[in-house]
Amino acid sequence: MKPTETGRLYDSIASWWNDQQCQSLAGIHFLDRAIRLCVNQRNALDAGCGSGGRMIAALEKAGFQVTGIDVSQAMIAYARTRHPDSHFMHVEVCAWQPQQQYDAIIAWDSLFHLPYAEQSHVIKKLCNALCGGGVILFTAGGIDGEITGQMCGKEFYYSSLAEEEYLKIMQENGCRCILMDRDQYPEEHVVFIGQKTNMRDTERG
């Protein structure tokens, strides 16, 4: 499934999604740990930000200037309303090109919608968009391959690399794995936290 098709599917369920997720605390303790690891707390990216909510709120509270990107135009509209002090772009993460480096990059339950062939490219791009000492938090499916699944009566596409492949990509692109956690066992859901080991650009501003 192309990212644009995924975006249209999320457009069609945006109101439902926004209502379902507004009170969720899923992943917030992982984000708290990632924030504590950051050398600086200046700029953050939420890749696949959806309608916003807990992740962006926590980043804003920690003092980050947040940029959110998402493939769904309807989701971005909700996020802009919820977080008027953050910046949002309607763009596919596959096509997105970073205009700056970030102290934190979050991709919670978003990258598993990428086409399988784009997984390694996007993880590499996100790792390379980190400042020295910056931290990336992302989730993956835990099994190498592609599946489809139902959500709100719509059929969505999902893909994931094997855990060891994500670890390899992170290492090859200057990120040390701090945490890998199958947090929803026996569900195939894996959380990764990595930190950029090249400590350039760490001066506090």
Coordinates of C-alpha atoms in Angstrom, one line a residue:
M1 CA 0.0 0.0 0.0
K2 CA 1.3 3.4 -0.9
P3 CA 1.7 6.0 1.9
T4 CA -0.9 8.3 0.2
E5 CA -3.4 5.5 0.4
T6 CA -2.7 5.0 4.1
G7 CA -3.2 8.8 4.5
R8 CA -6.6 8.6 2.9
L9 CA -7.6 5.7 5.2
Y10 CA -6.6 7.8 8.2
D11 CA -8.5 10.8 6.8
S12 CA -11.6 8.6 6.8
I13 CA -11.3 7.6 10.4
A14 CA -9.6 10.7 11.8
S15 CA -12.6 11.7 14.1
W16 CA -12.8 8.2 15.5
W17 CA -9.0 8.0 16.0
N18 CA -8.9 11.4 17.7
D19 CA -11.6 10.4 20.2
Q20 CA -10.0 7.0 20.9
Q21 CA -6.5 8.3 21.4
C22 CA -7.1 11.6 23.3
Q23 CA -6.9 9.9 26.7
S24 CA -4.2 7.3 25.9
L25 CA -1.0 7.1 27.9
A26 CA 0.6 4.4 25.7
G27 CA 4.3 4.7 25.4
I28 CA 4.6 7.8 27.6
H29 CA 7.0 6.1 30.1
F30 CA 9.3 5.3 27.2
L31 CA 9.2 8.9 26.0
D32 CA 10.0 10.1 29.5
R33 CA 13.1 7.9 29.5
A34 CA 14.1 9.2 26.0
I35 CA 13.7 12.8 27.1
R36 CA 15.9 12.2 30.1
L37 CA 18.6 10.8 27.8
C38 CA 18.7 13.9 25.6
V39 CA 21.8 16.0 25.9
N40 CA 19.8 19.0 24.8
Q41 CA 16.1 19.7 24.7
R42 CA 15.7 22.2 21.8
N43 CA 14.1 20.7 18.7
A44 CA 12.0 17.5 18.4
L45 CA 10.4 15.7 15.5
D46 CA 7.3 13.5 15.8
A47 CA 7.3 11.4 12.6
G48 CA 3.7 10.2 12.2
C49 CA 2.3 12.5 14.7
G50 CA -1.4 11.7 14.0
S51 CA -3.8 14.1 15.7
G52 CA -1.2 14.9 18.4
G53 CA -1.8 14.3 22.1
R54 CA 0.4 12.8 24.8
M55 CA 3.7 12.6 23.0
I56 CA 3.7 16.2 21.7
A57 CA 2.4 17.5 25.0
A58 CA 5.2 15.8 26.9
L59 CA 7.8 17.1 24.5
E60 CA 6.4 20.7 24.8
K61 CA 6.4 20.4 28.6
A62 CA 10.0 19.4 28.5
G63 CA 10.9 22.6 26.5
F64 CA 11.2 21.2 23.0
Q65 CA 10.1 23.1 19.9
V66 CA 8.2 20.4 18.2
T67 CA 7.7 19.6 14.5
G68 CA 5.1 17.0 13.6
I69 CA 4.7 15.3 10.2
D70 CA 2.0 13.0 9.1
V71 CA 0.6 11.5 5.9
S72 CA -3.0 12.3 6.9
Q73 CA -4.3 15.8 6.2
A74 CA -7.2 15.4 8.6
M75 CA -5.0 14.2 11.4
I76 CA -2.7 17.2 10.9
A77 CA -5.7 19.5 11.2
Y78 CA -6.5 18.0 14.6
A79 CA -2.9 18.3 15.7
R80 CA -2.7 22.0 14.7
T81 CA -5.8 22.8 16.8
R82 CA -4.5 20.8 19.8
H83 CA -0.9 22.1 19.7
P84 CA -1.0 25.7 18.4
D85 CA 2.6 26.3 19.5
S86 CA 4.1 23.4 17.4
H87 CA 4.7 23.2 13.7
F88 CA 3.0 20.6 11.5
M89 CA 3.5 19.4 7.9
H90 CA 1.3 17.2 5.8
V91 CA 4.0 15.0 4.2
E92 CA 5.0 11.4 3.8
V93 CA 8.0 10.5 5.9
C94 CA 9.4 8.6 2.9
A95 CA 9.5 11.8 0.9
W96 CA 10.2 14.2 3.8
Q97 CA 13.7 15.7 3.9
P98 CA 15.0 17.1 7.1
Q99 CA 15.8 20.8 7.1
Q100 CA 17.6 20.7 10.4
Q101 CA 18.8 18.3 13.0
Y102 CA 16.8 17.2 16.1
D103 CA 17.6 16.5 19.7
A104 CA 14.7 14.0 19.9
I105 CA 12.9 12.1 17.2
I106 CA 9.7 10.1 18.0
A107 CA 8.0 7.7 15.7
W108 CA 5.4 5.8 17.9
D109 CA 3.3 3.3 16.1
S110 CA 3.7 5.0 12.7
L111 CA 6.7 3.5 10.8
F112 CA 4.9 0.1 10.6
H113 CA 2.7 1.6 7.9
L114 CA 5.6 2.2 5.6
P115 CA 6.1 0.1 2.5
Y116 CA 8.5 -2.7 3.4
A117 CA 11.1 -1.5 0.9
E118 CA 11.2 1.9 2.6
Q119 CA 11.8 0.7 6.1
S120 CA 15.6 0.8 6.1
H121 CA 15.8 4.0 4.2
V122 CA 13.5 5.9 6.6
I123 CA 15.2 4.6 9.7
K124 CA 18.6 5.6 8.3
K125 CA 17.2 9.1 7.4
L126 CA 15.8 9.6 10.9
C127 CA 19.1 8.5 12.6
N128 CA 21.0 10.9 10.4
A129 CA 18.6 13.7 11.3
L130 CA 19.7 13.5 15.0
C131 CA 22.1 16.0 16.6
G132 CA 25.0 14.5 18.5
G133 CA 23.7 13.1 21.7
G134 CA 20.2 13.1 20.3
V135 CA 17.7 10.3 21.0
I136 CA 15.4 8.4 18.7
L137 CA 12.3 6.5 20.0
F138 CA 10.4 4.3 17.5
T139 CA 8.3 1.2 17.4
A140 CA 8.2 -1.7 15.0
G141 CA 6.2 -4.9 14.4
G142 CA 8.8 -7.4 15.6
I143 CA 8.4 -9.8 12.6
D144 CA 10.2 -9.5 9.3
G145 CA 7.5 -9.1 6.6
E146 CA 4.2 -7.6 5.6
I147 CA 0.6 -8.1 6.8
T148 CA -2.8 -6.4 6.7
G149 CA -5.2 -5.8 9.5
Q150 CA -8.6 -4.2 10.3
M151 CA -9.0 -1.0 12.2
C152 CA -12.4 0.8 12.4
G153 CA -13.7 -1.3 9.5
K154 CA -10.8 -0.3 7.2
E155 CA -8.0 -2.6 6.0
F156 CA -4.5 -1.2 6.8
Y157 CA -1.1 -2.3 5.6
Y158 CA 1.7 -3.0 8.0
S159 CA 5.4 -4.0 7.6
S160 CA 8.4 -4.5 9.7
L161 CA 12.0 -5.6 9.5
A162 CA 13.5 -8.1 11.9
E163 CA 14.7 -6.7 15.2
E164 CA 18.3 -7.4 14.4
E165 CA 18.0 -5.5 11.1
Y166 CA 16.8 -2.3 13.0
L167 CA 19.7 -2.7 15.4
K168 CA 22.2 -3.0 12.5
I169 CA 20.8 0.1 10.7
M170 CA 21.0 2.1 13.9
Q171 CA 24.6 1.1 14.5
E172 CA 25.6 1.7 10.9
N173 CA 24.2 5.3 11.2
G174 CA 25.8 6.3 14.5
C175 CA 23.1 5.3 17.0
R176 CA 23.8 3.1 20.0
C177 CA 20.8 1.1 21.1
I178 CA 19.8 2.0 24.6
L179 CA 16.7 -0.1 24.9
M180 CA 14.8 -2.7 22.9
D181 CA 11.6 -3.9 24.6
R182 CA 8.8 -6.2 23.6
D183 CA 6.4 -4.2 25.7
Q184 CA 3.2 -5.8 24.6
Y185 CA 4.2 -9.5 24.6
P186 CA 2.8 -11.8 23.2
E187 CA 1.8 -9.1 20.7
E188 CA 4.5 -8.4 18.0
H189 CA 5.3 -4.8 19.2
V190 CA 8.9 -3.7 19.8
V191 CA 10.1 -0.4 21.3
F192 CA 13.6 0.9 20.4
I193 CA 15.5 3.8 22.0
G194 CA 18.8 4.8 20.4
Q195 CA 21.2 7.7 21.0
K196 CA 23.5 9.4 18.5
T197 CA 27.0 8.6 19.5
N198 CA 28.7 11.4 17.6
M199 CA 28.7 14.2 20.1
R200 CA 29.0 17.2 17.7
D201 CA 26.5 20.0 18.0
T202 CA 25.9 19.4 21.7
E203 CA 26.6 22.9 22.9
R204 CA 23.6 24.1 24.8
G205 CA 21.8 27.0 23.1

